[in-house]
């Protein structure tokens, strides 16, 4: 058994936050539904949608939930939802354009983290999700651990829901943002809510982000338009019709190549350690090894409809339906391999000189159509004299996903200089066209129930169950258009999952909880990459979690602490751009703590810390590598965040704030021969409230200009993704 000293240390660190019986006893009658001066916390009475259909408060939900609302997003200058999610305990993001919405939590990443948009699932996370502009969002909600009972497949490490802003039926609002910063980075947004009649309101938000990128030539930009129409003819019925339209071009920076230390004049220090002697050349920092005309673009359109009907005091009906269309295009040189000896040739059969970087070409074109509906009924009743709330319902969706891809027959399409990559054109290489076509059809129908039973005034039992009928038709076609029977397959699966756990109120504002959750669902990697024979049974996971949630000092202090243990078997892991492997099993355990403290009307603190121990079971990612027992790549043992805000500093209309983010060392490959060093980033901001509703912000991110590796994508083992250097921005926000 591995030592548990980090567990003990973090528990001891968290005990002072929980040793509050006297303060809490004084505040038993206090209402903890509060919002601090700058949205630092909404208290334990908040009822985030991600917590399930029972409408449980944070205090009485047996799960770890974090909410980063629009006030926090605006104050800290998060331009995209993934940046906001990074503030939740134990969460890190990837930033790779090949997997553009990749998050890690509780030792799992990629498609083992479910990403939702207003509660809707749109397919495998890393393949279909895109970075979202934070201006259009009301909040980013994070649920930790398996949530297959609530949302179905692909939710072992956790679930993140991007919640868009809703209309205000009573008041008109206008919100604007304009920001400019380093690397010619622009962020702009305008949106507002208007009551059209006593029963009808509309909200529309448009935002645009654009940048030259901290690596020249990456040039990301996006346009996001969301509109929601709310019809509320009575207190008992509402209909919400929404539309989201997103177009974007991702950053096309795929990382810096790993090269032998003996081959460079000066290495970039403080980034990594390799037992194979690999380093990142200092000349590679902020260099783009992609072609001069890359592409990573998409168009996404999603209309949605929510209906809510309170039939009577004990029955509420809810239905939500959606349609999604998406078109995505990648055309890039994505893999950069150092050529260490003679004999390598490019696609034109020209020799590649040792010391150069050999590049591939890879294109992927995706078209996706999806339609789905969820209906549920909520019953409030008594059960043998005990208060009970039961939700029962079902959902179904049809997903058609067509993936066209191609790459040259040669190992290297061309090569560029290590110190001065020349860019070059995409080209057209032998073997690249015609494309390899892979249409996939996924049909799912599920039945679910959730229940909370109040056994006593202070003890309740929360449970849930879900059963699915899942049909997968995975087709592959050769380049000549012939159907490939060797890799194509059909599968029918029936996952059944449950969760159950008690919540006990030690005091009115202090609750203990425990929960046991299962997650039987498609394997952990991208299901749309799996071929015949690569898996025959669904993955199975189970999690045990215990925790405590407390509010004190009239609601000015809110703290949570949780311990978890997750075991997952029959895991499928992506080991290359177009390949997967069965990992066998993975075991993750850890502890997470969070605290939000409003000291007085001027000072507030918000912070969290998480420890995670994640290892594989039996795992052979390829014939030459035995990764059994190894640490899972990109999983830091410790992550920590801390923000301090001084509001109305010196009684002036000025706010000052500083934040620190720490990420400990991680492994960068399956063999654990590559270690990514730890890093700490410091961000600062100053806000001047010019007049009511108008605030001018200045920010500096990565104040010390720390060089660090953000992510090591195992699909691109010859390179690592370098994080952003120091940057500044100035922004004007207005709301009235």
XYZ file of C-alpha atoms in Angstrom:
736
model
C 0.000 0.000 0.000
C 1.304 3.456 -0.882
C 1.935 5.915 1.960
C -0.965 8.132 2.963
C 1.031 11.049 4.345
C -0.519 13.537 1.849
C -3.951 12.400 3.060
C -2.982 13.023 6.678
C -1.381 16.387 5.937
C -4.385 17.694 4.051
C -6.800 16.409 6.680
C -4.833 18.194 9.397
C -4.789 21.345 7.274
C -8.556 21.164 6.890
C -9.404 20.521 10.551
C -9.222 24.181 11.645
C -11.883 25.017 9.081
C -14.167 22.375 10.559
C -13.561 23.103 14.248
C -16.330 25.676 14.423
C -18.987 24.330 16.798
C -19.158 27.443 18.960
C -19.379 29.853 16.029
C -21.928 27.688 14.270
C -24.016 27.272 17.396
C -24.242 31.060 17.583
C -25.416 31.191 13.970
C -27.984 28.400 13.982
C -30.736 30.771 13.043
C -28.750 32.515 10.313
C -29.778 32.218 6.705
C -26.784 31.020 4.694
C -28.309 31.948 1.333
C -25.947 34.805 0.721
C -23.756 36.223 -1.982
C -20.487 37.801 -0.931
C -19.233 41.107 -2.210
C -17.803 39.762 -5.419
C -19.574 36.470 -5.924
C -17.013 34.505 -3.944
C -19.687 32.077 -2.776
C -23.431 31.532 -2.917
C -23.628 29.514 0.285
C -24.712 25.978 0.963
C -28.380 26.705 0.241
C -27.688 27.185 -3.461
C -29.292 24.525 -5.666
C -27.152 24.133 -8.806
C -28.733 22.268 -11.705
C -25.770 19.915 -12.019
C -26.642 18.339 -8.656
C -29.529 16.369 -10.155
C -33.284 16.648 -10.639
C -34.205 16.501 -6.948
C -33.381 20.177 -6.421
C -31.134 19.441 -3.458
C -29.135 22.204 -1.859
C -25.351 22.037 -1.844
C -25.461 21.179 1.845
C -27.786 18.211 1.383
C -26.424 16.798 -1.859
C -24.090 13.819 -1.194
C -21.525 14.952 -3.733
C -18.673 17.432 -4.239
C -19.953 20.377 -6.266
C -18.238 23.653 -7.190
C -19.930 26.629 -8.840
C -17.958 29.390 -10.568
C -20.556 32.052 -11.314
C -20.504 35.002 -13.675
C -19.369 37.431 -10.958
C -16.228 35.411 -10.339
C -15.712 34.924 -14.087
C -15.955 38.678 -14.732
C -13.759 39.738 -11.843
C -10.922 37.300 -12.575
C -11.085 37.825 -16.323
C -11.723 34.231 -17.412
C -12.267 34.437 -21.166
C -13.270 30.785 -21.636
C -15.181 28.268 -19.563
C -12.192 25.920 -19.182
C -10.232 28.676 -17.411
C -13.063 29.048 -14.924
C -13.284 25.284 -14.356
C -9.578 25.262 -13.443
C -10.447 27.032 -10.200
C -12.520 24.076 -8.931
C -10.635 21.769 -6.517
C -8.343 19.330 -8.306
C -9.201 20.408 -11.868
C -6.618 21.069 -14.585
C -7.170 21.704 -18.288
C -5.262 20.494 -21.314
C -5.426 23.164 -23.985
C -4.424 20.872 -26.836
C -6.103 21.741 -30.163
C -6.409 18.011 -30.870
C -8.551 17.623 -27.731
C -9.814 21.173 -27.315
C -12.037 20.802 -24.239
C -9.925 18.414 -22.184
C -10.133 18.536 -18.387
C -8.614 16.362 -15.654
C -10.170 15.668 -12.276
C -9.899 12.878 -9.718
C -7.235 11.185 -11.834
C -9.334 10.911 -15.006
C -9.297 13.025 -18.141
C -10.501 13.198 -21.722
C -13.773 11.438 -22.367
C -13.948 10.202 -18.791
C -14.984 13.766 -17.920
C -18.467 14.634 -19.148
C -19.016 18.154 -20.488
C -22.591 19.390 -20.794
C -24.154 22.522 -22.203
C -27.226 23.513 -20.176
C -27.555 19.889 -19.105
C -27.305 18.409 -22.632
C -24.847 15.702 -23.716
C -23.442 15.997 -27.241
C -21.011 13.075 -27.498
C -17.410 12.196 -26.532
C -15.876 15.191 -24.781
C -12.558 15.570 -26.585
C -14.016 14.987 -30.032
C -17.149 17.147 -30.053
C -16.808 19.861 -27.391
C -15.263 23.255 -28.051
C -13.945 25.981 -25.736
C -16.856 28.289 -24.873
C -16.755 32.044 -24.416
C -17.340 32.728 -20.729
C -19.197 36.012 -21.357
C -22.281 34.074 -22.497
C -22.381 31.923 -19.351
C -24.219 32.337 -16.088
C -21.998 29.810 -14.349
C -19.665 26.859 -14.749
C -20.825 24.026 -12.496
C -18.533 21.116 -11.605
C -19.717 17.803 -10.118
C -16.892 15.537 -8.989
C -16.828 11.753 -9.328
C -19.049 9.331 -11.289
C -22.376 10.796 -12.374
C -23.611 8.146 -14.808
C -26.775 7.810 -12.698
C -27.577 11.447 -13.429
C -26.275 11.915 -16.964
C -25.485 8.539 -18.500
C -22.204 7.623 -20.093
C -18.676 8.965 -19.861
C -18.851 10.535 -16.413
C -16.326 8.793 -14.164
C -13.986 11.589 -13.061
C -16.695 14.220 -13.033
C -19.120 16.368 -14.974
C -18.901 20.023 -16.011
C -22.007 21.932 -17.074
C -21.742 25.259 -18.918
C -24.917 27.155 -17.998
C -25.931 30.016 -20.303
C -27.549 33.195 -19.048
C -31.336 33.238 -18.636
C -33.809 36.059 -19.309
C -35.055 38.177 -16.424
C -38.861 38.436 -16.745
C -39.056 41.445 -14.396
C -36.230 43.816 -15.350
C -34.260 44.961 -18.382
C -30.485 44.466 -18.252
C -27.579 45.335 -20.496
C -24.087 43.844 -20.094
C -21.029 44.822 -22.114
C -17.349 43.923 -22.148
C -14.379 45.078 -24.148
C -10.847 43.942 -23.374
C -7.431 44.238 -24.975
C -4.218 42.544 -23.928
C -0.920 40.938 -24.800
C -0.478 39.185 -28.139
C -3.095 41.462 -29.689
C -5.806 39.674 -27.724
C -9.319 41.104 -27.963
C -12.408 40.043 -26.020
C -15.728 41.739 -26.554
C -19.275 40.962 -25.573
C -22.686 42.559 -25.516
C -25.871 41.085 -24.181
C -29.036 41.901 -22.399
C -32.418 40.807 -21.146
C -35.683 42.533 -22.021
C -39.212 41.791 -20.727
C -41.381 41.835 -23.847
C -44.624 41.485 -21.892
C -45.704 40.458 -18.382
C -45.310 36.816 -19.455
C -42.554 36.947 -22.080
C -38.854 37.844 -21.857
C -35.831 37.458 -24.109
C -32.102 37.453 -23.523
C -29.411 37.548 -26.184
C -25.607 37.555 -25.805
C -22.909 37.860 -28.426
C -19.198 37.576 -27.731
C -16.030 37.443 -29.764
C -12.498 36.507 -28.783
C -9.459 36.851 -31.028
C -5.706 36.750 -30.569
C -2.426 36.419 -32.416
C -1.636 33.777 -29.793
C 1.307 33.616 -27.410
C 2.872 31.400 -30.067
C 3.063 33.223 -33.383
C 0.724 31.840 -36.013
C -1.665 30.064 -33.614
C -4.308 32.816 -34.109
C -7.344 31.530 -32.156
C -10.702 33.287 -32.457
C -14.356 32.511 -31.825
C -17.825 34.017 -32.148
C -20.572 32.833 -29.819
C -24.214 33.918 -30.012
C -26.833 32.682 -27.562
C -30.479 33.708 -27.442
C -33.152 32.514 -25.030
C -36.881 33.242 -25.088
C -38.743 32.644 -21.804
C -42.527 32.353 -21.719
C -44.010 32.277 -18.225
C -47.808 32.575 -18.567
C -48.391 31.512 -14.946
C -46.493 30.629 -11.810
C -47.027 26.970 -12.628
C -45.808 26.794 -16.227
C -42.805 28.021 -18.174
C -41.302 27.360 -21.592
C -37.727 28.293 -22.494
C -36.574 28.215 -26.099
C -32.835 28.650 -26.643
C -30.424 28.842 -29.526
C -26.642 28.687 -29.421
C -24.519 29.356 -32.502
C -20.736 29.083 -32.245
C -18.048 29.456 -34.884
C -14.413 29.204 -33.961
C -10.819 28.644 -34.983
C -8.766 26.989 -32.275
C -5.176 27.756 -31.467
C -3.087 25.596 -33.774
C -0.131 25.346 -31.414
C 0.570 21.638 -30.791
C 3.638 22.045 -28.623
C 7.438 22.087 -28.555
C 9.399 19.012 -29.708
C 11.365 16.883 -27.245
C 14.994 16.526 -28.317
C 18.122 14.884 -26.830
C 19.937 17.175 -24.426
C 23.184 16.579 -26.286
C 21.658 18.011 -29.468
C 20.910 21.520 -28.177
C 23.109 24.393 -27.150
C 20.827 25.453 -24.285
C 17.822 23.697 -22.838
C 14.775 25.406 -21.375
C 15.252 24.698 -17.693
C 12.564 24.100 -15.099
C 10.145 22.395 -17.474
C 10.650 18.640 -17.268
C 12.916 15.718 -16.508
C 13.353 12.737 -18.796
C 15.118 9.498 -17.911
C 15.852 9.248 -21.647
C 17.714 12.566 -21.625
C 15.077 14.484 -23.575
C 14.727 18.243 -23.145
C 13.018 21.224 -24.715
C 15.421 23.518 -26.516
C 15.286 27.117 -25.313
C 15.009 28.167 -28.947
C 11.783 26.113 -29.216
C 9.899 28.224 -26.683
C 7.151 30.208 -28.362
C 7.988 28.611 -31.731
C 5.235 27.217 -33.940
C 6.137 24.031 -35.803
C 2.809 23.824 -37.618
C 2.327 24.734 -41.273
C 1.717 28.337 -42.301
C -1.934 27.741 -43.230
C -3.306 25.440 -40.516
C -6.955 24.928 -39.676
C -8.915 23.823 -36.598
C -12.330 25.354 -37.210
C -15.926 24.498 -36.421
C -19.529 25.591 -36.830
C -21.997 24.530 -34.133
C -25.744 25.209 -33.929
C -27.953 23.938 -31.109
C -31.625 24.830 -30.549
C -33.088 23.675 -27.217
C -36.507 23.675 -25.533
C -37.289 23.375 -21.803
C -40.861 22.919 -20.509
C -41.693 23.013 -16.813
C -45.211 22.444 -15.418
C -46.108 22.443 -11.723
C -49.300 20.395 -11.931
C -50.129 20.629 -8.226
C -48.439 20.655 -4.841
C -47.060 17.136 -5.252
C -46.414 16.739 -9.000
C -44.050 18.636 -11.333
C -43.364 17.687 -14.961
C -40.312 18.692 -16.953
C -39.291 18.060 -20.539
C -36.242 19.182 -22.467
C -35.573 18.582 -26.133
C -32.710 19.542 -28.414
C -31.187 19.256 -31.845
C -27.506 19.712 -32.584
C -25.589 20.206 -35.810
C -21.827 20.564 -35.981
C -19.175 20.700 -38.684
C -15.511 20.586 -37.667
C -12.332 20.733 -39.738
C -8.697 20.044 -38.814
C -5.800 20.412 -41.316
C -2.424 20.485 -39.583
C 1.072 19.205 -39.102
C 0.504 17.878 -35.590
C 3.399 15.571 -34.695
C 6.964 16.925 -34.466
C 9.690 14.272 -34.193
C 13.390 14.964 -33.738
C 15.513 13.205 -36.370
C 18.586 11.909 -34.573
C 20.295 9.861 -37.250
C 20.596 9.476 -40.997
C 18.223 7.340 -43.032
C 14.929 9.158 -42.510
C 13.153 10.368 -45.650
C 10.111 12.556 -46.241
C 7.052 11.931 -48.422
C 8.941 12.976 -51.566
C 11.676 10.435 -50.692
C 14.162 13.216 -49.957
C 16.557 12.489 -47.057
C 16.003 14.376 -43.797
C 19.174 15.705 -42.238
C 19.825 14.736 -38.616
C 18.920 17.553 -36.240
C 15.778 18.578 -38.098
C 12.169 18.051 -37.025
C 10.130 15.599 -39.065
C 6.460 16.549 -39.396
C 3.340 14.597 -40.250
C 0.106 15.765 -41.855
C -3.245 14.915 -40.382
C -6.674 16.054 -41.414
C -10.020 15.234 -39.849
C -13.411 16.381 -41.099
C -16.415 15.780 -38.852
C -20.131 16.164 -39.405
C -22.526 15.508 -36.561
C -26.301 15.470 -36.205
C -27.982 14.701 -32.924
C -31.526 14.864 -31.599
C -32.750 13.993 -28.136
C -35.390 14.416 -25.474
C -35.651 13.952 -21.705
C -38.879 13.861 -19.710
C -39.301 13.421 -15.974
C -41.895 13.735 -13.235
C -41.199 14.817 -9.660
C -43.438 13.571 -6.867
C -43.498 15.111 -3.364
C -45.246 12.861 -0.873
C -44.960 11.056 2.426
C -43.767 7.478 2.788
C -44.921 5.842 6.023
C -45.124 9.310 7.495
C -41.684 10.347 6.169
C -41.194 13.181 3.684
C -40.096 11.852 0.294
C -39.288 13.296 -3.112
C -39.133 10.954 -6.102
C -38.096 11.786 -9.667
C -38.759 9.235 -12.388
C -38.228 9.710 -16.104
C -36.564 8.681 -19.300
C -34.455 10.060 -22.094
C -33.392 9.087 -25.584
C -31.126 10.436 -28.284
C -29.953 9.630 -31.779
C -26.412 10.629 -32.734
C -25.008 10.359 -36.262
C -21.304 11.097 -36.483
C -19.330 10.995 -39.745
C -15.557 11.240 -39.504
C -13.319 11.586 -42.561
C -9.578 11.540 -42.054
C -6.301 11.106 -43.886
C -2.537 11.184 -43.523
C 0.352 10.485 -45.921
C 1.721 6.977 -46.345
C 5.195 8.186 -45.369
C 6.303 8.478 -41.737
C 7.224 12.126 -42.319
C 5.524 14.466 -44.744
C 8.385 16.975 -44.586
C 10.824 18.495 -42.094
C 11.706 21.880 -40.628
C 14.563 23.409 -38.707
C 14.553 22.975 -34.932
C 15.681 26.546 -34.310
C 13.799 28.321 -37.091
C 10.782 26.317 -38.353
C 9.824 27.616 -41.766
C 6.065 26.980 -41.727
C 5.333 25.776 -45.223
C 2.082 24.714 -46.875
C -0.221 21.824 -46.056
C 0.549 20.178 -49.376
C -1.027 17.117 -50.927
C 0.883 13.891 -50.284
C 0.656 10.386 -51.634
C -1.714 8.224 -49.637
C -3.516 11.160 -48.072
C -6.524 11.189 -50.398
C -9.150 9.893 -50.816
C -10.167 10.047 -47.184
C -10.811 7.198 -44.803
C -14.479 7.442 -43.844
C -15.944 6.275 -40.537
C -19.668 6.897 -39.963
C -20.912 6.004 -36.489
C -24.476 5.813 -35.203
C -25.199 5.865 -31.496
C -28.744 5.343 -30.203
C -29.483 5.444 -26.501
C -32.667 5.128 -24.455
C -32.619 5.225 -20.686
C -34.892 5.082 -17.654
C -33.864 6.759 -14.410
C -35.094 7.575 -10.949
C -33.817 9.691 -8.086
C -35.128 9.785 -4.559
C -34.529 11.582 -1.270
C -36.168 10.295 1.887
C -36.110 12.281 5.140
C -35.687 9.568 7.780
C -35.552 12.139 10.587
C -35.342 15.904 10.839
C -31.550 15.681 10.543
C -31.012 12.522 8.478
C -31.952 11.927 4.874
C -31.156 9.179 2.387
C -30.433 10.081 -1.247
C -30.402 7.497 -4.016
C -30.710 7.002 -7.739
C -30.806 4.351 -10.448
C -30.448 4.357 -14.232
C -30.790 1.649 -16.893
C -29.857 2.164 -20.553
C -30.371 0.458 -23.883
C -27.354 1.517 -25.930
C -26.834 0.600 -29.584
C -23.579 1.346 -31.417
C -22.982 0.903 -35.143
C -19.312 1.642 -35.887
C -18.439 1.551 -39.588
C -15.096 1.989 -41.334
C -14.427 2.330 -45.055
C -11.128 1.891 -46.855
C -9.717 4.581 -49.099
C -11.174 2.848 -52.135
C -14.639 3.149 -50.587
C -14.903 -0.542 -49.717
C -16.533 -1.425 -46.399
C -13.955 -2.669 -43.904
C -15.457 -5.700 -42.156
C -12.280 -6.379 -40.166
C -12.583 -3.191 -38.084
C -16.315 -2.380 -38.215
C -18.718 -3.724 -35.620
C -22.126 -3.385 -34.011
C -22.740 -3.565 -30.301
C -25.686 -3.559 -27.942
C -25.135 -2.733 -24.293
C -27.286 -2.393 -21.185
C -25.490 -0.430 -18.464
C -27.181 -0.257 -15.060
C -25.919 2.230 -12.473
C -26.935 3.398 -9.020
C -25.883 5.699 -6.213
C -26.947 5.783 -2.582
C -25.818 7.793 0.408
C -26.950 9.406 3.665
C -26.679 13.072 4.628
C -26.674 13.847 8.340
C -26.964 17.333 9.840
C -24.671 17.463 12.861
C -25.805 21.060 13.309
C -28.163 23.137 11.160
C -25.193 24.431 9.157
C -22.921 21.387 9.310
C -23.623 18.165 7.401
C -21.798 14.882 6.998
C -22.407 12.735 3.947
C -21.320 9.464 2.421
C -22.120 8.077 -0.999
C -21.480 4.931 -3.014
C -21.780 5.305 -6.785
C -21.359 2.970 -9.753
C -20.672 3.860 -13.381
C -21.007 1.196 -16.051
C -20.597 2.863 -19.387
C -18.581 2.849 -22.630
C -14.816 2.603 -22.088
C -12.885 5.625 -20.975
C -11.407 6.681 -24.290
C -13.086 8.056 -27.366
C -15.714 5.527 -28.382
C -15.628 6.818 -31.954
C -12.026 5.608 -32.285
C -12.666 2.055 -31.062
C -12.563 -0.710 -33.672
C -13.700 -4.296 -33.730
C -12.056 -6.430 -31.065
C -10.764 -3.507 -28.994
C -13.520 -3.854 -26.422
C -16.437 -6.195 -25.898
C -17.766 -5.147 -22.504
C -18.504 -1.824 -20.896
C -16.183 -0.294 -18.368
C -17.210 -0.588 -14.745
C -16.443 1.936 -12.011
C -17.347 2.380 -8.408
C -16.677 5.275 -6.070
C -16.905 5.641 -2.324
C -16.890 9.177 -0.970
C -17.336 10.768 2.433
C -17.322 14.448 3.244
C -18.415 17.331 5.407
C -19.948 20.679 4.464
C -20.166 23.602 6.879
C -21.256 27.227 7.023
C -20.398 29.568 9.896
C -20.003 33.189 10.967
C -23.474 34.169 9.732
C -22.702 32.540 6.417
C -19.466 34.429 5.852
C -17.423 31.206 5.961
C -18.289 28.170 3.856
C -16.038 25.135 3.797
C -16.174 21.597 2.395
C -13.921 18.576 2.717
C -14.233 15.222 0.908
C -12.321 11.952 0.577
C -12.861 9.651 -2.396
C -11.781 6.284 -3.734
C -12.514 5.274 -7.353
C -11.771 1.944 -9.027
C -12.375 1.539 -12.764
C -11.932 -1.675 -14.760
C -11.845 -2.454 -18.487
C -10.617 1.046 -19.298
C -9.931 2.013 -22.909
C -7.141 4.593 -23.348
C -6.253 6.568 -26.467
C -2.608 5.838 -27.229
C -2.285 7.693 -30.540
C -4.118 9.996 -32.911
C -6.103 7.086 -34.317
C -5.606 4.195 -31.893
C -6.770 2.957 -28.499
C -5.689 0.281 -26.033
C -7.314 -1.522 -23.128
C -5.681 -0.358 -19.897
C -7.257 -2.982 -17.715
C -7.939 -0.915 -14.602
C -7.264 2.376 -12.878
C -7.381 3.277 -9.195
C -7.727 6.861 -7.984
C -8.086 8.132 -4.463
C -7.665 11.490 -2.832
C -8.918 14.320 -0.680
C -10.284 17.748 -1.634
C -10.928 20.828 0.482
C -12.509 24.193 -0.325
C -13.107 27.342 1.751
C -14.677 30.729 1.018
C -14.285 33.319 3.757
C -15.609 36.875 3.733
C -13.582 38.350 6.601
C -15.328 41.739 6.571
C -16.767 44.184 4.071
C -13.289 44.769 2.621
C -11.496 41.429 2.634
C -12.415 38.031 1.208
C -10.446 34.826 0.688
C -11.257 31.841 -1.497
C -9.115 28.761 -1.866
C -8.963 25.030 -2.348
C -6.470 22.186 -2.277
C -6.656 18.642 -3.634
C -4.493 15.544 -3.398
C -4.904 12.747 -5.976
C -3.160 9.381 -6.285
C -3.980 7.765 -9.653
C -2.351 4.576 -10.993
C -3.062 2.046 -13.726
C -3.613 -1.639 -13.147
C -2.396 -4.052 -15.799
C -1.708 -1.918 -18.864
C 0.304 -2.402 -22.056
C -0.208 0.661 -24.277
C 1.992 -0.978 -26.926
C 4.051 -4.126 -27.338
C 7.213 -2.473 -26.008
C 5.738 -0.700 -22.960
C 4.578 -2.199 -19.682
C 2.810 0.626 -17.863
C 1.239 -1.593 -15.209
C 1.184 0.205 -11.877
C 2.387 3.465 -13.400
C 1.018 6.874 -12.588
C -1.647 8.191 -14.926
C -0.205 10.928 -17.192
C -1.067 14.572 -16.518
C -2.390 13.883 -13.008
C -0.703 16.124 -10.404
C -0.564 14.795 -6.860
C -1.436 18.240 -5.495
C -3.283 21.221 -6.934
C -4.092 24.385 -5.007
C -5.773 27.715 -5.717
C -5.974 30.833 -3.570
C -7.587 34.202 -4.263
C -7.571 37.259 -1.995
C -9.629 40.375 -2.759
C -9.403 43.771 -1.039
C -12.662 45.544 -1.872
C -13.030 49.327 -1.616
C -9.357 49.553 -0.765
C -8.683 52.497 1.588
C -12.399 53.294 1.180
C -11.783 54.225 -2.447
C -13.840 52.869 -5.372
C -11.016 50.429 -6.089
C -10.719 46.640 -5.741
C -7.373 44.865 -5.607
C -6.916 41.131 -5.947
C -4.247 38.475 -6.219
C -4.452 34.777 -6.991
C -2.050 31.857 -6.839
C -2.354 28.530 -8.625
C -0.062 25.608 -7.822
C 0.215 22.353 -9.806
C 2.639 19.689 -8.610
C 4.798 17.455 -10.789
C 3.074 15.047 -13.186
C 4.066 12.213 -15.464
C 4.017 12.977 -19.163
C 3.851 9.513 -20.715
C 2.525 6.021 -20.058
C 5.985 4.603 -19.312
C 6.549 7.339 -16.682
C 9.966 8.161 -18.145
C 8.931 11.798 -18.618
C 8.184 13.992 -15.605
C 6.657 17.456 -15.899
C 7.905 19.755 -13.161
C 5.648 21.572 -10.745
C 4.767 25.224 -11.191
C 3.093 28.098 -9.385
C 1.433 31.003 -11.180
C 0.494 34.371 -9.676
C -2.213 36.585 -11.173
C -3.125 40.087 -10.005
C -5.842 42.570 -10.883
C -7.052 46.059 -10.009
C -10.588 47.284 -10.599
C -11.731 50.910 -10.623
C -15.473 51.481 -10.240
C -15.710 54.620 -12.325
C -19.409 54.998 -11.651
C -22.293 52.719 -10.822
C -22.272 49.830 -13.296
C -18.945 50.759 -14.937
C -15.689 49.084 -13.907
C -12.251 49.387 -15.471
C -9.974 46.374 -14.846
C -6.259 45.919 -15.295
C -4.780 42.421 -15.005
C -1.446 40.665 -15.150
C -1.446 36.893 -15.484
C 1.613 34.747 -14.719
C 3.203 37.721 -13.012
C 6.619 36.071 -12.601
C 6.636 34.891 -16.244
C 6.982 31.269 -15.140
C 7.790 28.829 -17.943
C 5.897 25.578 -17.468
C 4.477 22.566 -19.286
C 0.696 22.736 -19.243
C -0.011 19.308 -20.758
C 1.687 16.313 -22.329
C -0.776 14.788 -24.772
C -0.143 11.036 -24.963
C -1.409 11.124 -28.549
C 1.615 13.313 -29.364
C 4.458 11.718 -27.339
C 7.218 13.579 -29.179
C 6.199 17.037 -27.903
C 4.794 18.907 -24.900
C 2.463 21.883 -24.679
C 4.124 24.944 -23.117
C 1.831 27.146 -21.029
C 1.206 30.844 -21.591
C 3.891 33.347 -20.497
C 3.220 36.590 -18.660
C 0.450 38.662 -20.179
C -1.514 41.793 -19.367
C -4.972 43.008 -20.242
C -7.167 46.015 -19.656
C -10.923 45.770 -19.855
C -14.059 47.826 -19.404
C -17.167 46.111 -18.063
C -20.553 47.747 -17.856
C -23.821 46.433 -16.546
C -27.042 48.314 -15.941
